[in-house]
XYZ file of N, CA and C in Angstrom:
474
model
N -15.943 -11.213 23.129
C -15.411 -11.862 21.648
C -14.903 -13.327 22.323
N -14.218 -13.230 23.207
C -13.061 -14.543 23.295
C -14.445 -15.717 23.848
N -15.144 -15.181 25.118
C -16.281 -16.103 25.522
C -17.016 -16.734 24.514
N -17.587 -15.742 23.392
C -18.617 -16.372 22.285
C -18.130 -17.315 21.472
N -16.422 -17.064 20.885
C -15.998 -17.625 20.310
C -15.406 -19.455 20.995
N -15.405 -19.146 22.165
C -14.904 -20.317 22.983
C -16.278 -21.351 22.837
N -17.414 -20.740 23.238
C -18.629 -21.277 23.277
C -19.141 -21.768 22.090
N -18.927 -21.230 20.788
C -19.243 -21.735 19.750
C -17.995 -22.825 19.098
N -17.048 -23.025 19.912
C -15.996 -23.801 19.265
C -14.994 -23.381 18.205
N -14.972 -22.141 18.155
C -14.132 -21.450 17.353
C -13.012 -20.522 17.701
N -12.245 -20.737 18.873
C -11.620 -20.197 19.586
C -10.161 -20.847 18.961
N -9.997 -21.826 18.009
C -8.806 -22.249 17.518
C -8.870 -21.572 16.299
N -9.887 -21.164 15.595
C -10.082 -20.702 14.356
C -9.482 -19.198 14.299
N -10.196 -18.433 15.080
C -9.910 -16.916 15.109
C -9.027 -16.838 16.569
N -8.258 -16.128 16.375
C -7.046 -15.767 17.378
C -7.008 -14.085 17.351
N -6.935 -13.238 18.410
C -6.569 -12.151 19.072
C -5.320 -11.881 18.983
N -4.755 -11.025 18.164
C -3.350 -10.481 18.374
C -3.278 -8.843 18.744
N -1.968 -8.559 19.443
C -2.021 -7.366 20.027
C -1.080 -6.258 18.803
N -0.519 -7.131 17.821
C 0.058 -6.345 16.834
C -0.126 -6.949 15.508
N 0.677 -6.351 14.427
C 0.943 -6.820 13.241
C 1.941 -7.790 13.342
N 2.962 -7.226 13.979
C 4.367 -8.298 14.211
C 4.003 -9.639 15.081
N 3.013 -9.878 15.741
C 2.490 -10.598 16.592
C 1.634 -11.468 15.679
N 0.690 -10.951 14.766
C -0.241 -11.686 14.003
C 0.790 -12.251 12.869
N 1.985 -11.469 12.352
C 2.699 -12.287 11.262
C 3.230 -13.657 11.823
N 3.669 -13.411 13.055
C 4.531 -14.730 13.982
C 3.547 -15.831 13.901
N 2.539 -15.376 14.191
C 1.354 -16.464 14.220
C 1.056 -17.192 13.092
N 1.034 -16.138 12.046
C 0.882 -16.680 10.860
C 1.662 -17.796 10.196
N 2.903 -17.271 10.507
C 4.151 -18.178 10.109
C 4.234 -19.623 10.826
N 3.869 -19.252 12.140
C 3.813 -20.426 12.884
C 2.723 -21.666 12.331
N 1.331 -21.248 12.285
C 0.537 -21.727 11.390
C 0.852 -22.553 10.083
N 1.818 -21.607 9.524
C 2.232 -21.996 8.009
C 3.061 -23.164 8.161
N 3.944 -23.005 9.234
C 4.722 -24.005 9.573
C 4.303 -25.303 9.949
N 3.283 -25.389 10.551
C 2.654 -26.513 11.419
C 1.675 -27.206 10.281
N 1.116 -26.462 9.322
C 0.062 -27.026 8.506
C 1.299 -27.551 7.216
N 1.951 -27.104 6.867
C 3.135 -27.353 5.912
C 2.602 -27.518 4.494
N 1.591 -26.569 4.164
C 1.043 -26.918 2.735
C 1.843 -27.351 1.445
N 1.418 -28.122 0.578
C 2.227 -28.195 -0.658
C 2.276 -27.233 -1.755
N 1.054 -26.420 -1.551
C 1.023 -25.547 -2.434
C 0.093 -24.231 -1.907
N 0.136 -23.157 -2.756
C -0.368 -21.939 -2.261
C -1.090 -21.548 -3.435
N -2.618 -21.348 -2.867
C -3.232 -21.393 -4.596
C -4.361 -19.648 -4.134
N -4.405 -19.013 -5.257
C -5.060 -17.784 -5.152
C -5.083 -16.850 -6.285
N -5.510 -15.817 -6.028
C -5.602 -15.027 -7.316
C -4.415 -13.711 -6.992
N -3.825 -13.344 -8.213
C -2.763 -12.302 -8.117
C -1.768 -12.595 -6.654
N -1.267 -13.953 -6.509
C -0.320 -14.221 -5.531
C 1.110 -13.453 -5.946
N 1.755 -13.197 -6.696
C 2.729 -12.349 -6.590
C 2.486 -11.018 -6.213
N 1.327 -10.248 -6.016
C 1.420 -9.382 -5.694
C 1.017 -9.308 -3.892
N 0.344 -10.416 -3.601
C 0.289 -10.793 -2.498
C 1.681 -11.266 -1.366
N 2.102 -12.012 -2.366
C 3.791 -12.556 -1.845
C 4.528 -11.180 -1.857
N 4.322 -10.419 -2.428
C 5.466 -9.301 -2.282
C 5.090 -8.470 -1.214
N 3.594 -8.192 -0.842
C 3.216 -7.618 0.062
C 3.714 -8.088 1.435
N 3.725 -9.468 1.430
C 4.038 -10.402 2.502
C 5.338 -10.154 3.004
N 5.979 -9.820 2.163
C 7.634 -9.664 1.902
C 8.009 -8.527 2.485
N 7.390 -7.717 1.912
C 7.946 -6.350 2.636
C 7.270 -6.033 3.940
N 6.375 -6.569 4.310
C 6.112 -6.630 5.531
C 7.045 -7.107 6.684
N 7.344 -8.168 6.292
C 8.461 -9.197 6.911
C 9.643 -8.434 6.979
N 9.965 -8.039 5.983
C 11.033 -6.860 5.843
C 11.478 -5.977 7.074
N 9.938 -4.926 6.764
C 9.912 -3.877 7.780
C 9.757 -4.295 9.048
N 9.204 -5.071 9.504
C 8.854 -5.470 11.052
C 10.160 -6.224 11.527
N 10.980 -6.445 10.766
C 12.246 -7.317 10.818
C 12.157 -8.932 11.629
N 11.217 -9.467 11.060
C 10.643 -10.895 11.320
C 11.812 -11.632 10.763
N 12.503 -12.590 12.040
C 13.575 -13.276 11.886
C 13.137 -14.471 11.130
N 12.087 -15.161 11.458
C 11.681 -16.712 10.940
C 10.787 -16.523 9.371
N 11.327 -15.559 8.468
C 10.551 -15.183 7.642
C 10.843 -16.559 6.385
N 11.516 -17.397 6.771
C 11.883 -18.881 5.677
C 10.893 -19.509 6.076
N 10.046 -19.480 6.879
C 8.994 -20.481 7.264
C 7.938 -20.506 6.105
N 7.922 -19.369 5.379
C 6.990 -19.391 4.437
C 7.367 -20.381 2.894
N 8.600 -20.906 3.025
C 9.198 -21.700 1.991
C 9.494 -23.120 3.029
N 9.653 -23.939 1.845
C 10.441 -25.170 3.084
C 11.859 -25.389 3.283
N 12.643 -24.317 2.772
C 14.005 -24.044 3.062
C 14.102 -23.218 4.386
N 14.996 -23.457 5.355
C 15.442 -22.661 6.185
C 16.582 -22.109 5.774
N 16.225 -20.796 5.676
C 17.255 -19.910 5.079
C 17.973 -18.905 6.267
N 19.364 -18.702 6.304
C 20.207 -17.974 6.993
C 20.435 -16.660 6.363
N 19.872 -16.081 5.243
C 20.220 -15.029 4.782
C 18.945 -14.029 5.353
N 19.086 -12.632 5.125
C 18.053 -11.747 5.561
C 17.347 -11.834 4.249
N 15.923 -11.388 4.660
C 14.912 -11.239 3.620
C 15.163 -10.177 2.860
N 15.628 -9.269 3.465
C 16.100 -7.840 2.134
C 16.801 -8.494 1.163
N 17.762 -9.569 1.511
C 18.628 -9.678 0.129
C 17.724 -10.537 -0.694
N 16.615 -11.006 0.042
C 15.692 -11.555 -1.467
C 14.823 -10.806 -1.957
N 14.040 -9.912 -1.132
C 13.218 -9.251 -1.518
C 13.708 -8.196 -2.924
N 14.965 -7.895 -2.686
C 15.668 -7.093 -3.809
C 15.775 -7.633 -5.176
N 15.680 -9.047 -5.102
C 16.334 -10.165 -6.387
C 14.880 -10.094 -7.176
N 15.140 -10.166 -8.467
C 14.096 -10.438 -9.478
C 13.152 -11.687 -9.000
N 13.811 -12.896 -8.567
C 13.123 -13.931 -8.527
C 12.449 -13.980 -7.006
N 12.163 -12.628 -6.443
C 12.198 -13.210 -5.143
C 10.930 -14.073 -4.578
N 10.063 -13.918 -5.667
C 8.772 -15.070 -5.196
C 9.477 -16.411 -5.259
N 9.915 -16.830 -5.973
C 10.584 -18.125 -6.277
C 11.170 -18.576 -5.105
N 12.185 -17.622 -4.485
C 13.001 -17.719 -3.313
C 12.124 -17.763 -2.196
N 11.361 -17.004 -2.210
C 10.634 -16.705 -0.874
C 9.806 -18.032 -0.480
N 9.059 -18.701 -1.483
C 8.179 -19.667 -1.623
C 8.928 -21.182 -2.051
N 10.107 -21.373 -1.937
C 10.815 -22.400 -2.268
C 10.435 -23.742 -1.836
N 10.451 -24.875 -2.716
C 9.638 -26.102 -2.260
C 8.371 -26.185 -2.159
N 7.375 -25.207 -2.474
C 5.624 -25.137 -2.521
C 5.368 -24.774 -3.958
N 4.728 -24.961 -4.444
C 4.044 -24.974 -5.654
C 3.244 -23.726 -5.491
N 2.882 -22.793 -6.538
C 2.250 -21.585 -6.502
C 1.467 -21.713 -7.825
N -0.145 -21.679 -7.451
C -1.430 -22.154 -8.082
C -1.802 -20.962 -8.129
N -1.410 -19.770 -9.171
C -2.234 -18.184 -9.479
C -3.334 -18.032 -10.626
N -4.428 -18.038 -10.001
C -5.313 -17.810 -11.230
C -5.189 -16.660 -12.270
N -4.579 -15.777 -11.785
C -4.233 -14.320 -12.425
C -3.379 -14.569 -13.508
N -2.119 -15.214 -13.306
C -0.792 -15.354 -14.106
C -1.407 -16.578 -15.084
N -1.974 -17.708 -14.796
C -2.687 -18.726 -15.561
C -3.562 -17.940 -16.647
N -4.651 -17.368 -16.035
C -5.273 -16.343 -17.042
C -4.763 -15.541 -18.114
N -3.602 -15.000 -17.679
C -2.617 -14.051 -18.361
C -2.084 -14.881 -19.779
N -1.903 -16.183 -19.342
C -0.951 -16.787 -20.342
C -2.062 -17.939 -21.387
N -3.533 -17.886 -20.836
C -4.374 -18.785 -21.621
C -5.466 -17.914 -22.354
N -5.564 -16.851 -22.017
C -7.097 -16.237 -22.329
C -6.787 -14.380 -22.772
N -7.303 -14.345 -23.740
C -6.874 -12.769 -23.938
C -8.186 -11.647 -23.576
N -8.060 -11.210 -22.542
C -9.081 -10.032 -21.836
C -8.245 -8.639 -21.881
N -8.986 -7.929 -21.483
C -9.065 -6.627 -21.237
C -8.507 -6.492 -19.887
N -8.971 -7.029 -18.582
C -8.758 -6.953 -17.377
C -8.755 -8.425 -16.912
N -7.854 -8.522 -15.946
C -7.601 -10.077 -15.302
C -7.804 -9.832 -14.008
N -8.882 -8.835 -13.576
C -9.406 -9.039 -12.194
C -10.127 -10.314 -11.692
N -10.472 -10.592 -10.617
C -10.753 -11.598 -10.482
C -12.726 -11.510 -10.826
N -12.799 -10.420 -10.570
C -14.372 -9.935 -11.184
C -14.700 -10.215 -12.368
N -13.846 -9.768 -13.381
C -13.671 -9.954 -14.822
C -13.913 -11.347 -15.144
N -12.779 -12.514 -14.677
C -12.609 -13.422 -14.942
C -13.952 -14.108 -14.872
N -14.499 -14.267 -13.650
C -15.400 -14.690 -12.845
C -16.811 -14.666 -13.866
N -16.885 -13.096 -14.382
C -17.991 -12.770 -15.383
C -18.099 -13.518 -16.768
N -16.661 -13.479 -17.359
C -16.537 -13.582 -18.555
C -16.254 -15.345 -18.937
N -15.497 -15.839 -18.079
C -15.141 -17.175 -18.057
C -16.488 -18.375 -17.529
N -16.926 -17.889 -16.314
C -17.475 -18.660 -15.528
C -19.287 -18.081 -15.852
N -19.437 -16.888 -16.171
C -20.958 -16.601 -16.201
C -21.397 -16.093 -15.059
N -20.506 -15.971 -13.974
C -20.986 -15.543 -12.554
C -20.823 -14.142 -12.418
N -21.770 -13.560 -11.738
C -21.558 -12.021 -11.401
C -20.955 -12.189 -10.066
N -19.840 -11.195 -9.465
C -19.318 -11.193 -8.510
C -18.908 -9.827 -8.410
N -19.363 -9.090 -7.519
C -19.403 -7.858 -6.988
C -17.862 -7.539 -6.313
N -16.945 -6.902 -6.579
C -16.078 -6.425 -5.612
C -16.464 -5.430 -4.685
N -15.679 -5.834 -3.342
C -16.387 -4.828 -2.416
C -15.450 -3.692 -2.406
N -15.986 -2.606 -1.835
C -15.203 -1.473 -1.915
C -14.695 -1.213 -0.571
N -14.011 -0.159 -0.637
C -12.872 -0.434 0.555
C -13.688 0.263 1.849
N -14.570 0.803 1.558
C -15.675 1.283 2.780
C -16.344 0.186 3.124
N -16.875 -0.712 2.036
C -17.438 -1.406 2.925
C -17.217 -2.750 3.490
N -15.770 -2.891 3.393
C -14.627 -3.925 3.990
C -15.155 -4.093 5.442
N -14.966 -2.968 6.331
C -15.188 -2.894 7.901
C -16.392 -3.325 8.232
N -17.557 -2.961 7.642
C -18.955 -3.204 7.907
C -18.865 -4.738 7.600
N -18.373 -5.191 6.619
C -18.795 -6.617 6.125
C -18.001 -7.416 7.141
N -16.887 -7.333 7.897
C -16.179 -8.056 8.899
C -17.030 -7.826 10.101
N -17.517 -6.437 10.498
C -17.901 -6.309 11.586
C -19.189 -6.999 11.732
N -20.037 -7.312 10.764
C -21.497 -7.891 10.683
C -21.193 -9.269 10.981
N -19.826 -10.033 10.391
C -19.667 -11.485 10.495
C -18.942 -11.700 11.709
N -18.034 -10.789 12.625
C -18.063 -10.955 13.742
C -19.546 -10.738 15.052
N -20.269 -9.904 14.591
C -21.325 -10.171 15.338
C -22.050 -11.399 15.314
N -21.955 -12.012 14.188
C -22.777 -13.110 13.691
C -22.109 -14.306 14.492
N -20.764 -14.377 14.632
C -20.032 -14.950 15.231
C -20.185 -15.344 16.908
N -20.747 -13.876 17.213
C -20.730 -14.031 18.692
C -22.416 -14.643 19.420
N -22.901 -15.061 18.240
C -24.291 -15.867 18.314
C -24.146 -17.293 18.045
N -24.130 -17.885 19.255
C -23.934 -19.607 19.086
C -25.039 -20.094 18.202
N -26.050 -19.567 18.092
C -27.287 -20.320 17.340
C -27.053 -20.071 15.748
N -26.540 -18.746 15.392
C -25.864 -18.776 14.075
C -24.611 -19.369 13.432
N -23.990 -19.647 14.447
C -22.795 -20.013 14.146
C -22.868 -21.926 13.705
N -23.775 -22.279 14.717
C -23.960 -23.483 14.272
C -24.868 -23.693 13.257
N -25.639 -23.224 12.716
C -26.416 -22.935 11.252
C -25.241 -22.861 10.421
N -24.362 -22.230 10.238
C -23.535 -21.746 9.260
C -22.552 -22.978 9.323
N -21.893 -23.049 10.260
C -21.332 -24.615 10.173
C -22.151 -25.749 9.419
N -23.247 -25.927 9.762
C -23.840 -26.913 9.318
C -24.192 -26.765 7.793
N -24.341 -25.678 7.463
C -24.317 -25.355 5.993
C -23.116 -25.731 4.963
N -21.816 -25.553 5.786
C -20.713 -25.674 5.132
C -20.430 -27.053 5.407
N -20.920 -28.007 5.696
C -20.639 -29.557 5.946
C -21.017 -30.086 4.893
N -21.866 -29.526 4.236
C -23.193 -30.576 3.237
C -22.128 -30.823 1.977
């Protein structure tokens, strides 16, 4: 896989890690290097809660790289507070499509598929848990083929 990624010029995009702890540290280093002004996504409060719990469980010291403030306190003190999301991401905007939709639109469900269907008229199928592994296995197989990678990259540049 490494050779195929290097040949396709994607070795800086895809990284191989040995453990979850290593992956989270790599993620925090990339986040600090990129220093984004905002986080955008769907249901970010749940994602940030999950990230916070994993950082706490694995006892990762540099957890404050998620925010713009260097914090000396432990993440345990923040993750138990009511305003943990704001303290975890201090100095960055949070753009959450789910919470915005909950404020602006009355719907039965605020899933991404439901929102796309009702508001945008787009049909978006949610992947099942069983299909996720095969989905990414197929994509990694395609990445190992340089011809497919170059055609995928040229489509995305248009």
